[in-house]
XYZ file of C-alpha atoms in Angstrom:
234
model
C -24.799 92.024 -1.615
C -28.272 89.929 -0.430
C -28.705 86.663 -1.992
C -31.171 88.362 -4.073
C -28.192 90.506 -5.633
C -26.159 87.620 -6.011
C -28.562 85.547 -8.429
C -29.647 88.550 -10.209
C -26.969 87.994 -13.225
C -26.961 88.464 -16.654
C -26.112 86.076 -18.812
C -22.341 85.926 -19.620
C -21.886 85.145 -23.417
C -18.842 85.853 -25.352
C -17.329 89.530 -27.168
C -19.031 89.124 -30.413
C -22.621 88.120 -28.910
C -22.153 90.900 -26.511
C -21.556 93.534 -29.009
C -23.820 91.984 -31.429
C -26.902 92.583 -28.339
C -25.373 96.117 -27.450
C -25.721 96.996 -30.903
C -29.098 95.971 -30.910
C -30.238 98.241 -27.863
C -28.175 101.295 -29.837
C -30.389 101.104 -32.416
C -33.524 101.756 -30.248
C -31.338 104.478 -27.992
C -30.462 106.117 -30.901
C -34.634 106.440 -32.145
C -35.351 107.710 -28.643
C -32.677 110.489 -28.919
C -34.113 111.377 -32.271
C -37.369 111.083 -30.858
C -36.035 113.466 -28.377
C -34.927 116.141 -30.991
C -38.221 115.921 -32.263
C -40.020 116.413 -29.091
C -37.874 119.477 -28.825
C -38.146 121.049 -31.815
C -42.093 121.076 -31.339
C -41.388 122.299 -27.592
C -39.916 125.519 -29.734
C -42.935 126.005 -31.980
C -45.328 126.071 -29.112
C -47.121 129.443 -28.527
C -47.224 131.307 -25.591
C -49.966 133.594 -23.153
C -49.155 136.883 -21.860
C -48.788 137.040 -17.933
C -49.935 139.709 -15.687
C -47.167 141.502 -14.019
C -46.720 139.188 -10.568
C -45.245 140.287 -7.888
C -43.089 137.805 -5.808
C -40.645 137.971 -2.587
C -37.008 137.709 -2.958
C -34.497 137.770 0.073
C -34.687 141.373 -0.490
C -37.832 142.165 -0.352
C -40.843 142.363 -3.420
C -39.814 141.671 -6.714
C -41.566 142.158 -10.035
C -41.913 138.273 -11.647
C -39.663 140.723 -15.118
C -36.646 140.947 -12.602
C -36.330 138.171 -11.481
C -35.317 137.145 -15.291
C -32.196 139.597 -13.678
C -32.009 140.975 -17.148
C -31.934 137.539 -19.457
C -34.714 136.908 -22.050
C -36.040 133.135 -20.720
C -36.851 132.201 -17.101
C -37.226 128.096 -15.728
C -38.803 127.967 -12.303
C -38.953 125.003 -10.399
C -42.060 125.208 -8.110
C -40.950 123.653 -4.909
C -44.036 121.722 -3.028
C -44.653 123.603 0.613
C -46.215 123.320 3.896
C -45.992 126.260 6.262
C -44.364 125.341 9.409
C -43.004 121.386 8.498
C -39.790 120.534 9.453
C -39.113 119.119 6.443
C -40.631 119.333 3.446
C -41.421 117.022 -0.106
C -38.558 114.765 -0.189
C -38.980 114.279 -4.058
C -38.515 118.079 -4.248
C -35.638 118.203 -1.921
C -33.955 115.837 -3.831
C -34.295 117.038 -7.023
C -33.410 120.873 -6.772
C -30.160 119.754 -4.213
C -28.691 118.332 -7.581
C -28.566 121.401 -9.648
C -25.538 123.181 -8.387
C -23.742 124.683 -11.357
C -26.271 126.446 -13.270
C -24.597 129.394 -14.451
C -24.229 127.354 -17.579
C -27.249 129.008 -18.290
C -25.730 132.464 -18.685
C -24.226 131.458 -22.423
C -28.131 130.753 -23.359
C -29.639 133.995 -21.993
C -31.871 132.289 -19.115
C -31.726 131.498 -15.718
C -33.352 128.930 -13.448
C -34.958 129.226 -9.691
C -36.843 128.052 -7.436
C -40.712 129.354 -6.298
C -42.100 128.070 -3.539
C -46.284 128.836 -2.136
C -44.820 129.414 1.635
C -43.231 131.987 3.595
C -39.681 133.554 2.539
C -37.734 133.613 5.632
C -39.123 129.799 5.844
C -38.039 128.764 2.338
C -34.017 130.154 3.134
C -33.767 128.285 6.356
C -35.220 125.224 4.400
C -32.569 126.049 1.818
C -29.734 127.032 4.228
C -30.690 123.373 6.350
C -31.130 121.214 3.162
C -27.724 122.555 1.609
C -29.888 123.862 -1.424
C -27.527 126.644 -3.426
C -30.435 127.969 -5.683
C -31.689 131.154 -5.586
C -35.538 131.569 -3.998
C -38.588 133.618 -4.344
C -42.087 132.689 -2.584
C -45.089 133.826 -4.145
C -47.348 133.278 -0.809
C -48.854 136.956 -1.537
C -49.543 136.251 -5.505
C -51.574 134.249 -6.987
C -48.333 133.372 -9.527
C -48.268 129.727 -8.320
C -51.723 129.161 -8.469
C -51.886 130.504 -11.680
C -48.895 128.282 -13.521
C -50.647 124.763 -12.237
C -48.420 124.719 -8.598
C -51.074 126.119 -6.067
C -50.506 126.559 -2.663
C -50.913 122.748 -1.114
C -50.867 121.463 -4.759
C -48.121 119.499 -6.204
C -44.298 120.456 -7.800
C -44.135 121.744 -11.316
C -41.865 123.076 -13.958
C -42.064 126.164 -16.091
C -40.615 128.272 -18.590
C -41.117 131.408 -18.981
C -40.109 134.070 -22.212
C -39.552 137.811 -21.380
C -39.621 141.047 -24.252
C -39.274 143.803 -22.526
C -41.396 143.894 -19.437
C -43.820 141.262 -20.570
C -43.409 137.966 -19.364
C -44.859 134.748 -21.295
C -45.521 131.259 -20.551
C -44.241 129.139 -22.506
C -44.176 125.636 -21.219
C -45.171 123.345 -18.191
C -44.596 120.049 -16.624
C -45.204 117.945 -13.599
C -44.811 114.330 -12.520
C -42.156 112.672 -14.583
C -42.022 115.408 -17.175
C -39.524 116.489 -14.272
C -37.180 113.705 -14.932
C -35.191 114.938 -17.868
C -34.346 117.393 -15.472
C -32.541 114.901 -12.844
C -29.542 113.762 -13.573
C -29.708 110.653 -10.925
C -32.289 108.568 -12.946
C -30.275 109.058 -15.843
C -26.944 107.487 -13.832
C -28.825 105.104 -12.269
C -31.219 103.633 -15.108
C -27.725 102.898 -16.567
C -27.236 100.149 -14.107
C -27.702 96.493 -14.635
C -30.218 96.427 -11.957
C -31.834 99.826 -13.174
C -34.263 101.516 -10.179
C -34.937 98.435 -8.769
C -39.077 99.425 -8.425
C -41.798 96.842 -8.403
C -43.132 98.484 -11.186
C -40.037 98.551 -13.784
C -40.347 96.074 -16.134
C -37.176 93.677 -15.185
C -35.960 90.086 -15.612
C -37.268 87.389 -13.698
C -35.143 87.484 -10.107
C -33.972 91.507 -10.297
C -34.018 93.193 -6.807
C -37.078 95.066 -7.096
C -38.736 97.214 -3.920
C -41.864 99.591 -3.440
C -41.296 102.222 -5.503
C -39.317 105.605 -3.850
C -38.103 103.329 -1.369
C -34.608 104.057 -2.869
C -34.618 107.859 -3.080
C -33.383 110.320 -0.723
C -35.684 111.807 1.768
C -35.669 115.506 3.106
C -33.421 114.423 6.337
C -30.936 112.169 3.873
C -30.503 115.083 1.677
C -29.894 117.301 4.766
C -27.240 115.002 6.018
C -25.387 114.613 3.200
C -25.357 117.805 1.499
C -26.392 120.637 4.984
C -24.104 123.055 6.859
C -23.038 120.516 9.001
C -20.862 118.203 6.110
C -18.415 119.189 3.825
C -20.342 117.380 0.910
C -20.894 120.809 -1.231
């Protein structure tokens, strides 16, 4: 703890004004979650566009963009950000798709989730394999898929969703920036904190330890370390 830490305190009152100040913030929580519902339930009305049939590269080999669904009706792909040759690659990327380990929760709702990424296959599984990633991978570096759903080649990350009946595949939705968030489940732990993110540009008391923003997060080597072949992390 820095002497920063140390003076960064709340102010200690007693049970009642405590609760009475928590009750407060539930109020607002509890709008945003409703907010939240409501953001959702217009997610579900949205329409969709047809997609051409895309072909991408698996482990095996070409795959048709419909089989990658591997049978199930909705598809989320996480477009990974890529440079051909780099040792290492986005950080924010690496750090985000490390976390989602256990997605076969996704069975019980008839989709699956992956990852796409603009460069080379055999690449993009030794990035995996070195980063500790357990996802499964496709690269569309001989389609024009990632151009196509706002994540071109030397472009930035994205998020999509896609809707398949029969062999036709839809597009549903997209995000990018911090639409990603509500995907991460570290912001979500760590906005619960007293001293929240801890970036210059959060809005915090007077005296919070505050530094330039992503100085905190985990880059591409950090995630390697802790989570790679060479730990016993997964």
């Amino acid at each position: 703890m820095t002497d920063q830490t140390a003076r960064a305190l709340p102010p200690i009152v007693d049970q009642q004004s405590w609760r009475a100040a928590l009750a407060d913030l539930r109020t607002r929580e509890k709008a945003a979650t409703r907010e939240l519902d409501a953001i959702a339930a217009q997610r579900r009305r949205l329409p969709m566009v047809a997609l051409p049939d895309y072909t991408l590269i698996g482990p095996d080999g070409e795959i048709r963009l419909v089989d990658v669904f591997e049978g199930r009706s909705q598809l989320i792909t996480y477009h990974h950000m890529w440079s051909d040759g780099a040792q290492w690659q986005c950080g924010g990327c690496t750090g985000l798709t490390t976390q989602w380990t256990r997605l076969g929760v996704l069975d019980n709702y008839d989709a699956r989730m992956v990852i796409v990424t603009n460069g080379p296959i055999d690449e993009a599984l030794a990035y995996r394999a070195k980063v500790g990633n357990r996802m499964d991978w496709y690269s569309s570096a001989d389609s024009s898929f990632g151009a196509d759903v706002d994540a071109p080649p030397g472009g930035g990350f994205a998020v999509n969703v896609f809707l398949r009946d029969g062999d036709t595949v839809y597009r549903t939705w997209h995000t990018t920036g911090r639409g990603t968030e509500q995907l991460s489940y570290t912001f979500a732990l760590i906005d619960l904190l007293p001293w929240g993110r801890q970036e210059e540009w959060q809005d915090s008391p007077a005296g919070w330890p505050q530094s330039p923003t992503y100085s905190g997060w985990l880059d591409s080597p950090d995630v390697a370390r802790l989570y790679g072949p060479a730990t016993d992390a997964r």
